Coordinates of C-alpha atoms and ligand atoms in Angstrom, one line a residue:
M6 CA 114.3 122.1 54.3
D7 CA 115.8 118.7 53.4
S8 CA 117.8 116.9 55.9
P9 CA 120.0 114.0 55.9
T10 CA 118.1 110.9 56.4
I11 CA 118.7 107.2 57.1
P12 CA 118.3 105.4 53.7
P13 CA 114.9 103.7 53.6
T14 CA 116.7 100.4 52.3
N15 CA 117.6 97.6 54.5
S16 CA 121.3 96.4 54.5
D17 CA 120.7 93.2 53.1
D18 CA 122.5 94.2 50.0
V19 CA 125.5 95.3 51.6
P20 CA 128.1 92.4 52.2
V21 CA 128.9 92.4 56.2
T22 CA 132.6 91.9 55.2
E23 CA 132.5 95.4 53.6
A24 CA 131.4 97.1 56.6
R25 CA 134.0 98.2 59.1
G26 CA 134.1 98.6 63.0
R27 CA 130.8 99.8 64.6
N28 CA 129.1 99.8 61.1
R29 CA 129.8 96.1 61.1
V30 CA 128.1 95.5 64.5
F31 CA 125.0 97.6 62.8
V32 CA 124.7 95.6 59.7
W33 CA 124.8 92.5 61.7
F34 CA 121.9 93.6 63.9
D35 CA 120.2 95.1 61.0
R36 CA 120.2 92.1 59.0
R37 CA 118.2 90.2 61.7
A38 CA 116.1 92.8 63.5
G39 CA 115.7 95.2 60.7
I40 CA 116.8 98.3 62.7
N41 CA 117.2 100.4 59.5
S42 CA 113.5 100.2 58.6
L43 CA 112.4 100.6 62.2
L44 CA 114.3 103.9 62.3
H45 CA 113.1 104.9 58.9
E46 CA 109.5 104.2 60.1
A47 CA 110.1 106.0 63.3
L48 CA 112.1 109.1 62.2
D49 CA 111.4 109.8 58.6
E50 CA 107.7 110.7 58.9
P51 CA 107.0 113.7 56.9
I52 CA 105.5 116.9 58.6
P53 CA 103.7 119.1 56.0
G54 CA 104.9 122.7 56.5
G55 CA 107.9 121.8 58.5
A56 CA 108.7 121.2 62.5
R57 CA 107.0 123.6 65.0
W58 CA 107.1 124.1 68.6
A59 CA 103.1 123.9 68.5
Y60 CA 103.6 120.0 67.9
V61 CA 105.4 119.1 70.8
F62 CA 102.8 118.5 73.5
G63 CA 101.8 115.0 72.3
S64 CA 105.5 113.5 72.8
G65 CA 105.7 115.7 76.1
L66 CA 102.6 113.8 77.4
L67 CA 104.4 110.6 76.3
F68 CA 107.5 111.7 78.2
V69 CA 105.7 112.7 81.6
F70 CA 103.8 109.3 81.4
L71 CA 107.0 107.4 81.1
S72 CA 108.3 109.4 84.0
Q73 CA 105.3 108.3 85.9
V74 CA 105.7 104.8 85.1
I75 CA 109.3 104.8 86.5
T76 CA 108.7 106.8 89.7
G77 CA 105.6 104.6 90.1
V78 CA 107.5 101.5 90.1
F79 CA 110.2 102.7 92.7
L80 CA 107.1 104.0 94.8
A81 CA 105.7 100.7 94.6
L82 CA 108.6 99.0 96.0
Y83 CA 107.8 100.4 99.2
Y84 CA 103.9 101.0 99.3
V85 CA 101.5 98.5 100.9
P86 CA 97.9 98.9 99.9
S87 CA 96.1 98.4 103.1
A88 CA 94.2 100.8 105.5
D89 CA 96.7 99.7 108.4
H90 CA 99.9 100.2 106.4
A91 CA 99.5 102.4 103.3
H92 CA 99.9 105.8 105.2
T93 CA 103.1 104.4 107.3
T94 CA 104.8 103.3 104.0
V95 CA 104.0 106.5 102.3
A96 CA 105.5 108.4 105.4
Y97 CA 108.3 106.0 105.1
I98 CA 109.1 107.1 101.7
T99 CA 108.7 110.8 102.4
K100 CA 110.8 110.9 105.8
E101 CA 113.2 107.9 105.7
V102 CA 113.9 106.6 102.0
T103 CA 117.0 108.4 100.4
A104 CA 115.5 110.9 97.9
G105 CA 112.1 109.4 98.9
A106 CA 110.5 112.5 99.2
F107 CA 111.8 113.8 95.8
L108 CA 110.8 110.7 94.1
R109 CA 107.3 110.8 95.6
S110 CA 107.1 114.8 94.6
L111 CA 108.1 113.8 91.0
H112 CA 105.2 111.5 90.8
S113 CA 102.7 113.7 92.5
Y114 CA 103.8 116.9 90.4
G115 CA 103.9 114.6 87.4
S116 CA 100.2 114.1 87.4
S117 CA 99.6 117.7 87.5
A118 CA 102.1 118.2 84.6
I119 CA 100.3 115.6 82.7
I120 CA 96.9 117.6 83.1
V121 CA 98.8 120.8 82.1
V122 CA 100.2 119.1 79.0
L123 CA 97.1 117.4 78.3
L124 CA 95.2 120.7 78.1
L125 CA 97.8 122.3 75.9
H126 CA 97.7 119.4 73.7
I127 CA 94.0 119.4 73.4
A128 CA 94.0 123.0 72.9
Q129 CA 96.5 122.8 70.1
T130 CA 94.8 120.0 68.3
F131 CA 91.4 121.7 68.7
L132 CA 92.5 125.3 67.5
Y133 CA 94.5 123.8 64.7
G134 CA 91.6 121.6 63.6
S135 CA 94.0 118.6 63.6
Y136 CA 91.1 116.2 64.1
K137 CA 89.8 116.9 60.7
G138 CA 90.2 114.8 57.7
R139 CA 89.6 111.3 58.5
R140 CA 91.1 111.5 62.0
E141 CA 87.8 110.7 63.8
L142 CA 89.3 107.6 65.3
L143 CA 92.7 109.3 66.4
W144 CA 90.5 112.0 68.3
V145 CA 88.3 109.2 69.9
A146 CA 91.3 107.5 71.1
G147 CA 92.8 110.5 72.6
C148 CA 89.3 111.1 74.3
V149 CA 89.7 107.8 75.9
L150 CA 93.3 108.5 76.9
F151 CA 91.9 111.6 78.6
A152 CA 89.5 109.8 80.6
L153 CA 92.1 107.2 81.7
M154 CA 94.3 110.0 82.7
I155 CA 91.6 111.6 84.9
G156 CA 90.9 108.1 86.2
M157 CA 94.8 107.9 87.2
A158 CA 94.6 111.1 89.1
F159 CA 91.5 110.0 90.9
T160 CA 92.7 106.5 91.9
G161 CA 96.1 107.8 92.7
Y162 CA 94.7 110.5 95.2
L163 CA 93.6 108.0 97.7
L164 CA 96.6 106.0 98.0
P165 CA 98.5 107.9 100.7
W166 CA 95.4 107.3 102.9
D167 CA 96.0 110.7 104.6
Q168 CA 93.1 112.8 106.0
K169 CA 93.2 114.8 102.5
A170 CA 93.1 111.5 100.5
Y171 CA 90.4 109.9 102.4
F172 CA 87.9 112.7 102.7
A173 CA 88.3 113.9 99.0
T174 CA 87.9 110.4 98.0
A175 CA 84.7 109.8 100.2
V176 CA 83.3 112.9 98.5
G177 CA 84.3 111.6 95.0
T178 CA 82.7 108.2 95.6
N179 CA 79.8 109.7 97.1
I180 CA 79.0 111.6 93.8
A181 CA 79.0 108.3 92.0
S182 CA 75.8 107.5 94.0
E183 CA 73.9 110.4 92.7
V184 CA 73.6 108.4 89.3
P185 CA 70.2 107.3 88.9
L186 CA 69.5 103.5 89.4
V187 CA 73.0 102.1 89.6
G188 CA 74.4 105.0 91.8
E189 CA 74.5 103.0 95.1
W190 CA 75.8 99.9 93.3
L191 CA 78.6 102.0 91.6
K192 CA 79.5 103.3 94.9
R193 CA 79.9 100.1 96.6
L194 CA 81.7 98.7 93.5
M195 CA 84.4 101.5 93.9
R196 CA 84.7 101.1 97.8
G197 CA 84.4 97.4 98.0
G198 CA 81.7 97.9 100.3
A199 CA 79.4 100.4 102.2
D200 CA 82.4 102.1 104.0
M201 CA 86.0 103.2 103.0
G202 CA 88.7 100.8 104.3
T203 CA 91.4 98.4 103.1
L204 CA 89.2 97.0 100.2
T205 CA 88.7 100.4 98.9
L206 CA 92.4 100.9 99.0
S207 CA 93.2 97.8 97.1
R208 CA 90.5 98.2 94.5
F209 CA 92.1 101.9 93.9
F210 CA 95.6 100.6 94.0
V211 CA 94.9 97.7 91.3
A212 CA 93.2 100.2 89.2
H213 CA 95.9 102.8 89.5
V214 CA 98.9 100.3 89.0
F215 CA 97.5 97.5 86.8
M216 CA 94.1 98.1 85.1
I217 CA 94.2 101.7 84.1
P218 CA 98.1 101.8 83.0
A219 CA 97.3 98.6 80.8
A220 CA 94.4 100.5 79.2
I221 CA 96.8 103.4 78.9
F222 CA 99.6 101.5 77.0
A223 CA 96.9 100.0 74.5
F224 CA 95.3 103.2 73.8
V225 CA 98.6 105.2 73.4
A226 CA 99.7 102.4 71.0
A227 CA 96.3 102.9 69.2
H228 CA 96.6 106.7 69.2
I229 CA 100.3 106.8 67.9
Y230 CA 99.4 104.1 65.3
L231 CA 96.3 106.1 64.1
F232 CA 98.2 109.5 64.1
R233 CA 100.9 107.9 61.9
K234 CA 98.2 106.2 59.6
A235 CA 96.5 109.7 59.1
G236 CA 99.8 111.7 59.0
A237 CA 100.9 114.7 60.8
A238 CA 98.0 117.6 59.8
G239 CA 100.5 120.4 59.7
P240 CA 99.6 124.1 60.0
I241 CA 96.2 125.5 59.9
S242 CA 96.5 126.6 56.4
E243 CA 97.2 122.8 55.2
D244 CA 94.8 120.4 53.7
P245 CA 94.1 117.8 56.2
V246 CA 93.6 115.0 53.7
S247 CA 95.8 115.4 51.1
P248 CA 98.8 117.7 52.2
R249 CA 100.4 120.1 49.6
Q250 CA 103.0 122.0 51.5
K251 CA 106.6 120.9 51.4
A252 CA 107.1 118.4 54.1
E253 CA 110.3 118.2 56.6
R254 CA 111.1 114.9 58.2
F255 CA 110.3 114.3 62.0
Y256 CA 114.0 113.8 62.3
P257 CA 116.2 115.9 63.3
R258 CA 114.3 119.2 63.9
Q259 CA 111.1 118.1 65.3
V260 CA 112.8 115.4 67.3
T261 CA 115.1 118.3 68.8
M262 CA 112.2 120.4 69.6
D263 CA 110.3 117.5 71.4
M264 CA 113.3 116.8 73.4
G265 CA 113.8 120.4 74.1
F266 CA 110.4 120.3 75.6
A267 CA 110.7 117.2 77.5
L268 CA 113.9 118.9 79.1
L269 CA 111.9 121.9 80.1
L270 CA 109.4 119.5 81.8
I271 CA 112.1 117.6 83.5
A272 CA 113.7 120.6 84.7
A273 CA 110.3 122.2 86.2
L274 CA 109.3 118.8 87.7
G275 CA 112.8 118.5 89.4
L276 CA 112.7 122.2 90.6
F277 CA 109.4 121.8 92.2
A278 CA 110.1 118.3 93.5
Y279 CA 113.2 119.6 95.2
F280 CA 112.1 123.1 96.5
V281 CA 108.5 122.2 97.4
P282 CA 108.1 118.4 98.5
A283 CA 104.8 116.9 97.9
E284 CA 103.1 117.0 101.4
L285 CA 101.6 114.1 103.4
G286 CA 98.9 114.9 106.2
P287 CA 98.2 112.9 109.3
K288 CA 96.7 109.3 108.7
A289 CA 93.1 109.2 107.7
N290 CA 90.9 109.2 110.8
P291 CA 87.3 108.1 109.6
A292 CA 85.9 109.3 113.1
E293 CA 86.8 112.9 112.5
T294 CA 83.9 115.0 111.6
Q295 CA 85.2 118.5 111.0
Y296 CA 87.6 117.5 108.1
L297 CA 87.1 119.7 104.9
P298 CA 88.4 117.8 101.9
R299 CA 89.7 119.9 99.0
P300 CA 90.5 118.3 95.6
E301 CA 93.6 118.5 93.7
W302 CA 93.5 122.0 91.5
Y303 CA 92.3 120.3 88.5
Y304 CA 89.4 118.7 90.1
L305 CA 88.5 122.2 91.7
P306 CA 86.1 123.3 89.0
V307 CA 84.3 120.1 89.3
F308 CA 84.2 120.5 92.8
Q309 CA 82.6 123.9 92.6
W310 CA 80.2 122.8 90.0
L311 CA 78.7 120.1 92.1
K312 CA 78.1 122.5 95.0
Y313 CA 75.2 124.4 92.7
W314 CA 73.4 121.0 92.3
S315 CA 71.4 119.5 95.1
G316 CA 68.4 117.7 95.9
P317 CA 66.1 116.5 92.7
L318 CA 68.2 118.8 90.5
A319 CA 71.5 117.0 91.2
V320 CA 71.1 114.7 88.3
I321 CA 71.2 117.5 85.7
G322 CA 74.2 118.9 87.2
I323 CA 76.2 115.7 88.0
L324 CA 75.0 113.5 85.0
A325 CA 73.0 115.1 82.3
I326 CA 75.0 118.1 81.5
P327 CA 78.5 116.5 81.9
T328 CA 77.3 113.7 79.5
V329 CA 76.1 116.2 76.8
I330 CA 79.6 118.1 77.1
A331 CA 81.4 114.8 76.9
V332 CA 79.2 113.5 74.0
L333 CA 79.8 116.8 72.0
F334 CA 83.5 116.7 72.8
V335 CA 84.1 113.1 71.8
G336 CA 81.7 113.5 68.8
L337 CA 83.6 116.7 67.6
P338 CA 85.0 115.4 64.5
F339 CA 81.8 113.6 63.4
I340 CA 80.0 116.8 64.0
D341 CA 82.2 119.4 62.6
R342 CA 82.8 117.8 59.1
G343 CA 84.1 120.7 57.2
L344 CA 87.9 120.9 56.1
E345 CA 88.1 124.6 57.0
R346 CA 91.0 124.6 59.8
R347 CA 91.6 128.3 60.2
P348 CA 90.2 129.1 64.0
W349 CA 88.8 132.5 62.8
K350 CA 86.7 130.4 60.0
R351 CA 85.0 128.2 62.9
P352 CA 83.4 130.6 65.2
V353 CA 80.9 128.1 66.7
A354 CA 83.4 125.3 67.4
V355 CA 86.2 127.7 68.8
G356 CA 83.6 129.8 70.6
A357 CA 82.2 126.7 72.5
F358 CA 85.5 125.5 73.4
T359 CA 86.8 129.0 74.7
L360 CA 83.5 129.1 76.6
V361 CA 84.0 125.8 78.2
F362 CA 87.6 126.5 79.3
L363 CA 86.7 130.0 80.8
A364 CA 84.0 128.3 82.5
L365 CA 86.4 126.0 84.2
V366 CA 88.8 128.6 85.1
L367 CA 85.9 130.8 86.5
L368 CA 84.5 127.9 88.5
G369 CA 88.0 127.1 89.9
A370 CA 88.6 130.7 90.9
L371 CA 85.1 130.8 92.6
S372 CA 86.0 127.8 94.6
R373 CA 89.2 129.4 96.1
R374 CA 87.0 132.6 96.6
D375 CA 84.3 130.6 98.7
D376 CA 86.9 129.1 100.8
R377 CA 88.3 132.6 101.7
R378 CA 85.0 134.2 102.5
N379 CA 83.6 131.9 105.0
P380 CA 85.7 132.4 108.1
G381 CA 84.7 129.2 109.6
V382 CA 86.0 127.3 106.5
A383 CA 89.1 129.3 106.2
A384 CA 89.8 128.5 109.9
Q385 CA 89.3 124.9 109.4
L386 CA 91.5 124.7 106.3
A387 CA 94.3 126.7 108.3
K388 CA 94.1 124.2 111.0
Q389 CA 94.2 121.3 108.5
R390 CA 97.4 122.9 107.0
E391 CA 99.0 123.3 110.2
E392 CA 98.3 119.8 111.0
T393 CA 99.9 118.7 107.9
E394 CA 102.9 120.9 108.4
A395 CA 103.3 119.5 112.0
F396 CA 103.1 116.0 110.6
M397 CA 105.8 116.7 107.9
R398 CA 108.0 118.1 110.7
A399 CA 107.5 115.2 112.9
P400 CA 110.2 112.2 112.7
F401 CA 108.9 108.9 111.1
E402 CA 107.0 106.6 113.5
P403 CA 107.2 102.8 112.7
E404 CA 104.0 100.9 113.4
T405 CA 103.8 98.9 116.8
A406 CA 103.5 95.2 116.5
G407 CA 100.1 95.3 117.9
S408 CA 98.6 97.2 115.0
S409 CA 100.2 95.3 112.3
L410 CA 101.2 91.8 112.6
A411 CA 99.2 90.8 115.4
A412 CA 96.0 92.2 113.8
A413 CA 96.7 90.2 110.6
N414 CA 97.2 87.1 112.4
V415 CA 93.8 87.4 114.2
A416 CA 92.0 87.3 110.7
L417 CA 93.7 84.1 109.8
A418 CA 93.2 82.3 112.9
D419 CA 89.8 83.1 114.0
P420 CA 87.1 84.3 111.7
L421 CA 84.7 85.3 114.5
A422 CA 87.5 87.7 116.0
A423 CA 88.1 88.9 112.4
R424 CA 84.4 90.1 112.1
G425 CA 84.8 91.4 115.5
K426 CA 87.9 93.5 114.2
T427 CA 85.7 94.9 111.5
I428 CA 83.0 96.0 113.9
F429 CA 85.5 97.4 116.3
E430 CA 86.9 99.6 113.1
T431 CA 83.3 100.4 111.7
K432 CA 82.3 101.5 115.1
S433 CA 85.1 103.9 115.4
C434 CA 86.4 102.0 118.6
N435 CA 89.9 102.5 117.0
A436 CA 89.5 106.3 117.1
C437 CA 90.1 106.3 120.8
H438 CA 91.6 102.9 121.4
G439 CA 93.8 102.9 118.5
D440 CA 94.2 100.2 115.7
G441 CA 94.4 96.8 117.1
G442 CA 93.5 98.5 120.5
V443 CA 97.0 99.8 121.1
G444 CA 95.7 102.8 123.0
T445 CA 95.7 106.3 122.3
P446 CA 95.6 109.6 124.7
A447 CA 91.7 109.5 124.3
G448 CA 91.2 105.6 125.1
A449 CA 92.9 103.1 127.2
K450 CA 95.0 100.3 125.6
L451 CA 92.8 97.1 125.1
I452 CA 95.5 94.5 124.6
G453 CA 94.9 92.1 127.5
V454 CA 91.5 93.3 128.4
G455 CA 90.2 89.9 128.1
A456 CA 92.5 88.6 130.8
K457 CA 91.1 91.5 132.9
L458 CA 87.5 91.2 132.3
P459 CA 85.6 87.8 131.6
P460 CA 83.2 87.8 128.5
D461 CA 80.2 88.5 130.5
K462 CA 81.8 91.7 132.5
L463 CA 83.1 92.8 129.0
E464 CA 79.8 92.7 127.6
A465 CA 78.3 94.5 130.5
V466 CA 80.7 97.5 130.4
L467 CA 80.2 97.7 126.7
R468 CA 76.4 97.8 127.1
Q469 CA 76.6 100.1 130.2
P470 CA 79.8 102.0 130.1
T471 CA 81.2 102.9 133.6
E472 CA 81.4 106.4 134.7
K473 CA 85.2 106.7 133.8
M474 CA 84.3 105.4 130.3
A475 CA 81.3 107.8 129.8
A476 CA 83.6 110.6 131.0
G477 CA 86.1 109.8 128.3
G478 CA 83.4 110.1 125.8
M479 CA 82.7 106.3 125.3
T480 CA 79.0 105.7 124.8
S481 CA 77.1 102.6 125.2
V482 CA 77.5 99.9 122.6
K483 CA 74.3 98.8 120.8
L484 CA 75.0 95.7 118.8
K485 CA 73.0 92.6 117.9
D486 CA 73.8 89.5 120.2
E487 CA 76.0 87.9 117.6
E488 CA 77.8 91.1 116.6
M489 CA 78.6 91.6 120.3
K490 CA 80.0 88.1 120.4
A491 CA 82.4 88.8 117.5
L492 CA 83.4 92.1 119.2
I493 CA 84.1 90.3 122.3
A494 CA 85.9 87.5 120.6
Y495 CA 88.1 90.3 119.1
L496 CA 88.7 92.1 122.3
N497 CA 89.9 88.7 123.8
S498 CA 92.2 88.0 121.1
L499 CA 94.1 91.3 121.7
K500 CA 97.0 89.8 123.4
Ligands
HEC606 C1 85.2 108.6 122.5 C2 86.4 107.6 122.9 C3 86.0 106.2 123.0 C4 85.5 105.4 121.9 C5 85.1 105.7 120.5 C6 85.2 104.1 122.6 N1 86.0 104.0 123.8 FE1 86.1 102.4 125.1 N2 86.9 103.6 126.3 C7 87.2 105.0 126.3 C8 87.7 105.5 127.7 C9 88.0 106.9 127.9 C10 87.7 104.4 128.4 C11 88.1 104.3 129.8 C12 89.6 104.0 130.1 C13 90.1 103.8 131.4 O1 89.4 103.0 132.1 O2 91.2 104.2 131.6 C14 87.2 103.2 127.7 C15 87.1 101.9 128.2 C16 86.9 100.7 127.4 C17 86.8 99.6 127.9 C18 87.2 99.0 129.3 C19 88.7 98.9 129.4 C20 89.2 98.4 130.7 O3 90.4 98.2 130.8 O4 88.4 98.4 131.7 C21 86.6 98.6 126.9 C22 86.4 97.1 126.9 C23 86.3 99.5 125.8 N3 86.4 100.9 126.0 C24 85.9 99.0 124.3 C25 85.4 99.9 123.6 C26 84.8 99.3 122.2 C27 84.6 97.9 121.9 C28 84.6 100.6 121.6 C29 83.9 100.6 120.3 C30 82.6 100.2 120.2 C31 84.9 101.7 122.4 N4 85.6 101.2 123.6 C32 84.9 103.1 121.9 C33 87.0 105.8 125.2 C34 86.3 105.3 124.2

């Protein structure tokens, strides 16, 4: 099984003058950068028992992660993380940018691909007992990466700021508040306040684009380093500490298999992205009360699980049981110390793993079934589906100046009006009057209302709406005096 290899020496002992043509350039670089020994380090890693398709998932993950980084950078060229603009910029990417829908779909399906390949990678290393034999830190680094990837999926989901993103994240952040003692604080930390808005979006954006990726880079480096340090574990019949089977080098056969799998992943992602572009729904409307959020498929089991736990028992289901499972999972190589790797000789570990896996599949399936069985829910979900499809068909609509620049300028010029703007939004006035008071079919344009009604008249109609306002569904505005002043200052600033 021996294959041609790069000599493990550096080329310092070869005179440059003896090398010819391209080789000469190589020797020049190698003397300065040590390319030969780097390549040797990277490609000549011995694999006990030889190359196998079962080992391709780790590098497959690295590959999809790189694809996420690249597509993510391109998306970030257009994206603006604010409640006012996020949705418009994502709609712009989807509907206007050349190949924008394709790019966004690659990124969106990439996150699903990462979860799928991650599960395969975990299943393979678990069933092969590849965590055994001084590989505890390698396993723990992998668990951290798993958690970070889940974090990426969670933070990325909010960014398009459509109905689905907004309401699913509202549920997600609400779950955090179930944690005893620190729950409320945790929820406010994630949201950047009591409610979800621009501060939430910028926190999720910073986590998704800077903080978590930085941690992922660090842990990928640690994971690969620890993997190389421990050496490839090889097949299930192999001794994990001192391998006895004949080894094959990583290059060329395993590299070729890894690349084959990467190609398969590109092809699958490309086909999905091209034929079934990722959807974007209508912009998030916090005032909507009917919306039923449904998470991405890989969160469905968790979503279903949480339904079974409410009231005082919630802590058990939301915190205690997941913590126990997580501790057992992370602590696996510390608990399961035996060197036996054949799955059929490890009934407890493999049985528990299979059970958890089947439970996840079952929970996911039950979640789908619940939605189909409840006619009210099914109808609402169908309506949401239609709204999304209608939005996808509609042409791109740019923002009006009233909602964007003018509104941003208010915050800079007049802090009282800026507070009023927050009140305007938290009281959901924008649900009928539009962002920045541009008006919607449900409520009149408020730009210029200050010129029409002096402050005391304005206050009077807000406290005691006219018949026409009441007929349109506007109720009396109940605010403390100073908040009312701020709101009126904001209404006056809408010009
Ligand atoms: C359910 C929808 C709805 C909501 C929510 C709502 N309004 Fe109204 N509002 C209306 C309607 C309808 C009118 C009457 C429009 C007309 O006169 O044509 C109106 C009128 C007004 C007017 C008078 C406009 C004019 O030109 O005379 C003001 C000021 C106003 N709203 C402010 C607010 C503020 C501030 C809030 C948030 C606290 C709010 N509205 C929330 C529907 C709404």
